[in-house]
Amino acid sequence: MLSPERLALPDYEYLAQRHVLTYMEDAVCQLLENKEDISQYGIARFFTEYFNSVCQGTHILFREFSFIQATPHNRASFLRAFWRCFRTVGKNGDLLTMREYHCLLQLLCPDFPLELTQKAARIVLMDDAMDCLMSFSDFLLAFQIQFYYSEFLESVAAIYQDLLSGKNPNTVIVPTSSSGQHRQRPALGEASTLEGVEASLFCQCLENLCDRHKYSCPPPALVKEALSDVQRLTFCGFLVALSKHNGINQALGALPDKGDLMHDPAMDAELERLLVQIPGLVNSVTAGPEASCLPSRPPPRVGSPWRPLHHARKVDAESDGSTEETDESET
Amino acid sequence: MDFQAEVNCGLHLVIQTSSLPEKNKVEFRLNKETSSFPGRLLQHDLERNYSSRQGDHINLVSSSMPSFPILQRSSEEKILYSDRLTLERQKLTVCPIIDGEEHLRLLNFQHNFITRIQNISNLQRLIFLDLYDNQIEEISGLSTLRSLRVLLLGKNRIKKISNLENLKSLDVLDLHGNQITKIENVNHLCDLRVLNLARNLLSHVDNLNGLDSLTELNLRHNQITFVRDVDNLPCLQRLFLSFNNISTFESVCCLADSTSLSDITFDGNPIAQESWYKHTILQNMMQLRQLDMKRITEEERRMASVVAKKEEEKKRESHKQSLLKEKKRLIINNVARKWDLQQNRITNIATNQERKDSDSQDNSQNDGGTMSAFPEETGSLDSGLTSALQGLSVTDTHLVEVDGDTLSLYGSGALECLDRNWSVQTAGMVTTVSFTFIEFDEIVQVLPKLKIKFPNSLHLKFKETNLVMLQQFNALAQLRRVDQLTVDPQGNPVVNFTLWKYYVLFRLSHFSMQKINGTEVTQNDMIMAERLFGILAHVASSELPQYRLISILGDARKKQFRYLLETKGKKPGIVNEENNDSKRLVGENTNRATLNYTTRDFYNEKLEEIKEKKKFCKTYIEDLVKEATEINMKNEALQKLWPQMFIELVRDAVIEIRNKNSYMKICLQQITDQK
């Protein structure tokens, strides 16, 4: 906690980097909006609950898109919430169109923009007809990449275009054999064997981007690993590789591994309880979640815990120093 | 009667005698009162007495025209039957020349093979001429017979009525069984009383003016489809139209204007098969005494008028209905068009009319005004077109219809009808409410009113209401109860989603819906719905922090009250009831209650409001941060300086106390000074 680099940054920047201010502002804003209701049970308790929910990742439920997008932690929480809420849809085996997934997204965030969903769908469908059906896991992983790293991806797209048109954006470091990579024909989509760009050069550019980018980027090492076995790649291919790479998924920390995407024993138990409560229900529930059309799964890992996310920490609010806070917090 | 015929180059006319007993002689009498079948009767009544008794043959006498035989009778016969001559069944193919019989009044040529009427122009006293059953093709050769009263030309091959100009005294004209297609050239026969045109090829009846004495007109067995001019016959009493092609009363409506008609037949026509035949005829022809040869009784007449009145009523009623229906259809079309325009589905094709309107209204409109009327439109629509649309009359832009148990609303203006005062009975009967061409967001805003005004509405139908998000169904949760839901795929893209029904069942599970889009809801459906979305509900309720729960629920309640407050006639009692209602609702399924729907406009409004607050918060936090950083800085500075300061403090203190005695003195001095 007392690492030297923490203290090296000036105060304001330090706070900004950890997005503490975003949460503080939002907390105060929420307080203002609901002051009649909240004043009933105390401001201290409000702040407690607020930051608890930030920790747990439930603060983004039914919030506006601008808030959800504001910090990486928010984005990851949103992805996780989406996964938890609609995992059952995927488990049921339904393949849905892009619009239907967008509808589900809108259930959690009413003003979620369509473009993001479209871009995510494009990753899965590789620019094919946008009305194709997608499986839940495919969509979710692609969506994760698109949403969490959206700014990063935009820059990468720009770089890709530059590379494609023969311009080398790397003015600082130029690989030795640069002349061979200048292409005369900048056009995309030409059915030539030389499609896309050189992988290694691409990686190089990405590393430079990561260094100077202030938005979150995937760990460069993992990116390199993902692209290690290809010579050339297109932008789409790059995105697909990213979304399918398990390491990046883990690094993000929002979702479980692809193989476990349908698994959530805690929620399943909860679901069973709910199903029993349906009025007038005869015990046709005994079939259980295994009744879905998915093949039998490997035995679930006991308590695959969600790795606690880093970043957001409670700021010492003007509490009375009671032990209430520690009681509520969970990690 | 026997006869002989000898074939020669011309014709041998052989007149045989036959001794008929005297008593078989039937006198032919001309009288004014003729009976129903003049033509036939006359045929039958025709005397068959030939009294040329001689047995001699009358041979061909040489004449200037060798083909015509010449008829001569013995002088005895001439004296006995000076005014009549019968040449029936004589196998005549031409009319013979009749010499020396200028007093002849009756001439009978029945049942021969005569093809042309000839050689009788000298018989200028002729009154009765019978050419029934011959092969005559054209009426001719009669122009000198000015005294002719009865002309019988039935069963010939006549194609056209002509050459009757001089027969002004004609009393009976029988042309039945011919091939006549048109009534013509009879208008001068002002003494004609009986006209028989049965069994011809007539297709219609007109051109009857001038027949001022006509009392009987026989038109049976033709192909008549309509009748005209009959009202111009002042004396017509009997009209026989059996076995024609008359199918409506309108085609014979002139008969109603004829005051003289007393006897009419229509049997064998299509009209006689109609259910309204009898009473329509009776009602329109009050002067009739016999219809289809049957006497008309008073009872029948009475019935006819009653039935006719009822028919009239019915027709009026159905006419009114069809007018109403038409009007409704027009309005609905109007609303549909407006809706399509709103949805930018119709390309901007302005008609000439609209262009004219827009030209005149352009100067008075400014863009701000036109845009506000149609908030859905983008700027691509021509402002001229929208101003033209505003010119449409307001009442034609929506339609409200109550039909027993269904309340149908077309167009967003129709939603205002919920503000009206509905009678308890009408409102209580309504179980189905159907919305068409109205934005769902607008419907959401009036749902509380709907709940109050139409408490028994259990079935909601949506068509062309722009349902695009699953979330919109959340808004229906505020209703008291919904048994059935019908969402028409037309204009509601949400139906294309595979999971929409399950979501509806899940969100509105407290309604225990029976049917969605006509199909029954099964237990399996409910299970599936819960299975798919149950976790969502769980997350939405248990994982939301308390303050968010309160704020979301509080929002929903506040919204409802706001709409309620805007309605007229609000009573405190109702408000309380609503309070209890929503509380109860919340209690029923808390875990879904947080799934709300705010209309897009409302949502954006809220976000706008929050912007101010956000700005304030930002500055507030910034101030706090500044303060905190300042304090932090000061703290750090203090930390740095503190060791030094501490050492100096200690040093100062040590120096002070070095000399104990002087220190004691100074302290005491200080104490006394303080007093």
Tab-separated table of C-alpha atoms in Angstrom, chain A residues 11-12 15 21 24-25 28-30 32-34 37 41 46 49-50 53 58 61-64 84-89 92 94 96 99-100 103-104 106-108 110-111 267 270-271 274-275 278 280-281 284 288-289, chain B residues 468-471 474 496-499 503 523 526-528 530-536 538-540 543-548 550-552 558 591 594-595 600 603 607 610 613-614 616-618 620-622 625 629 632:
chain	number	residue	atom	x	y	z
A	11	ASP	CA	-2.613	14.010	-5.649
A	12	TYR	CA	-5.117	14.854	-8.244
A	15	LEU	CA	-7.050	10.045	-7.630
A	21	LEU	CA	-13.280	10.936	-8.170
A	24	MET	CA	-17.250	10.187	-5.406
A	25	GLU	CA	-19.019	12.437	-7.841
A	28	VAL	CA	-22.823	12.653	-4.251
A	29	CYS	CA	-25.019	12.951	-7.309
A	30	GLN	CA	-27.084	9.953	-6.285
A	32	LEU	CA	-28.679	14.672	-4.239
A	33	GLU	CA	-31.237	12.956	-6.409
A	34	ASN	CA	-32.713	10.865	-3.699
A	37	ASP	CA	-35.533	8.895	0.583
A	41	TYR	CA	-31.798	6.215	7.107
A	46	PHE	CA	-25.781	5.465	2.081
A	49	GLU	CA	-23.976	0.827	0.618
A	50	TYR	CA	-22.809	2.737	-2.386
A	53	SER	CA	-22.116	-2.078	-4.343
A	58	THR	CA	-23.872	-4.111	-8.738
A	61	LEU	CA	-27.486	-2.049	-12.725
A	62	PHE	CA	-30.095	0.024	-14.544
A	63	ARG	CA	-27.788	3.016	-14.769
A	64	GLU	CA	-27.324	5.214	-17.761
A	84	ARG	CA	-24.981	-13.596	-14.611
A	85	CYS	CA	-28.407	-12.384	-15.566
A	86	PHE	CA	-28.621	-13.926	-18.983
A	87	ARG	CA	-26.474	-16.962	-18.687
A	88	THR	CA	-29.673	-18.959	-18.508
A	89	VAL	CA	-30.650	-17.727	-21.936
A	92	ASN	CA	-31.112	-22.863	-22.895
A	94	ASP	CA	-31.164	-20.343	-27.903
A	96	LEU	CA	-30.262	-15.026	-30.924
A	99	ARG	CA	-30.966	-7.157	-32.082
A	100	GLU	CA	-32.157	-9.595	-29.494
A	103	CYS	CA	-32.690	-5.945	-26.287
A	104	LEU	CA	-31.286	-7.922	-23.394
A	106	GLN	CA	-31.219	-2.672	-22.831
A	107	LEU	CA	-32.973	-4.463	-20.033
A	108	LEU	CA	-29.983	-3.661	-17.893
A	110	PRO	CA	-31.979	1.456	-21.171
A	111	ASP	CA	-29.894	3.697	-23.372
A	267	MET	CA	-27.194	-18.754	-9.230
A	270	GLU	CA	-31.124	-19.618	-6.472
A	271	LEU	CA	-32.998	-20.351	-9.655
A	274	LEU	CA	-37.422	-19.461	-7.510
A	275	LEU	CA	-38.811	-22.150	-9.740
A	278	ILE	CA	-44.060	-20.532	-9.074
A	280	GLY	CA	-49.534	-23.880	-8.896
A	281	LEU	CA	-46.422	-25.620	-10.035
A	284	SER	CA	-41.836	-30.753	-12.926
A	288	GLY	CA	-33.386	-29.238	-13.082
A	289	PRO	CA	-31.037	-27.197	-15.163
B	468	VAL	CA	-39.280	-2.453	-30.138
B	469	MET	CA	-37.791	-3.293	-26.738
B	470	LEU	CA	-38.592	-6.050	-24.303
B	471	GLN	CA	-38.282	-3.422	-21.650
B	474	ASN	CA	-42.402	-3.600	-18.046
B	496	ASN	CA	-39.580	-10.977	-34.093
B	497	PHE	CA	-37.585	-11.813	-31.015
B	498	THR	CA	-37.747	-15.434	-30.085
B	499	LEU	CA	-37.945	-14.773	-26.377
B	503	TYR	CA	-40.221	-12.217	-21.109
B	523	GLN	CA	-47.321	-24.444	-17.353
B	526	MET	CA	-44.257	-20.267	-17.240
B	527	ILE	CA	-41.426	-22.525	-16.176
B	528	MET	CA	-39.380	-21.600	-19.184
B	530	GLU	CA	-38.855	-18.213	-15.009
B	531	ARG	CA	-35.910	-20.297	-15.983
B	532	LEU	CA	-34.747	-17.793	-18.546
B	533	PHE	CA	-35.194	-14.634	-16.579
B	534	GLY	CA	-35.507	-15.661	-12.985
B	535	ILE	CA	-31.974	-14.701	-12.209
B	536	LEU	CA	-32.519	-11.284	-13.647
B	538	HIS	CA	-33.179	-12.057	-8.361
B	539	VAL	CA	-30.318	-9.764	-9.250
B	540	ALA	CA	-32.611	-6.834	-9.730
B	543	GLU	CA	-28.383	-7.236	-5.265
B	544	LEU	CA	-29.422	-3.684	-5.656
B	545	PRO	CA	-28.410	-1.509	-2.771
B	546	GLN	CA	-31.257	-0.412	-0.606
B	547	TYR	CA	-31.166	3.188	-1.632
B	548	ARG	CA	-31.440	2.238	-5.299
B	550	ILE	CA	-36.160	2.841	-2.880
B	551	SER	CA	-35.283	5.346	-5.505
B	552	ILE	CA	-36.407	3.173	-8.400
B	558	LYS	CA	-44.172	9.263	-8.329
B	591	ASN	CA	-38.239	-8.989	-7.114
B	594	THR	CA	-37.588	-2.751	-10.132
B	595	LEU	CA	-37.848	-3.692	-13.755
B	600	ARG	CA	-37.614	7.503	-24.069
B	603	TYR	CA	-35.675	9.158	-19.714
B	607	LEU	CA	-30.858	12.713	-17.833
B	610	ILE	CA	-29.332	15.251	-13.765
B	613	LYS	CA	-26.683	18.113	-10.518
B	614	LYS	CA	-23.718	16.326	-11.986
B	616	PHE	CA	-22.600	20.748	-9.213
B	617	CYS	CA	-21.317	17.497	-7.796
B	618	LYS	CA	-18.243	17.728	-9.897
B	620	TYR	CA	-18.212	20.200	-5.114
B	621	ILE	CA	-15.971	17.184	-5.220
B	622	GLU	CA	-13.278	19.188	-6.846
B	625	VAL	CA	-10.361	17.330	-3.305
B	629	THR	CA	-4.929	17.977	-1.128
B	632	ASN	CA	-2.473	16.752	2.693
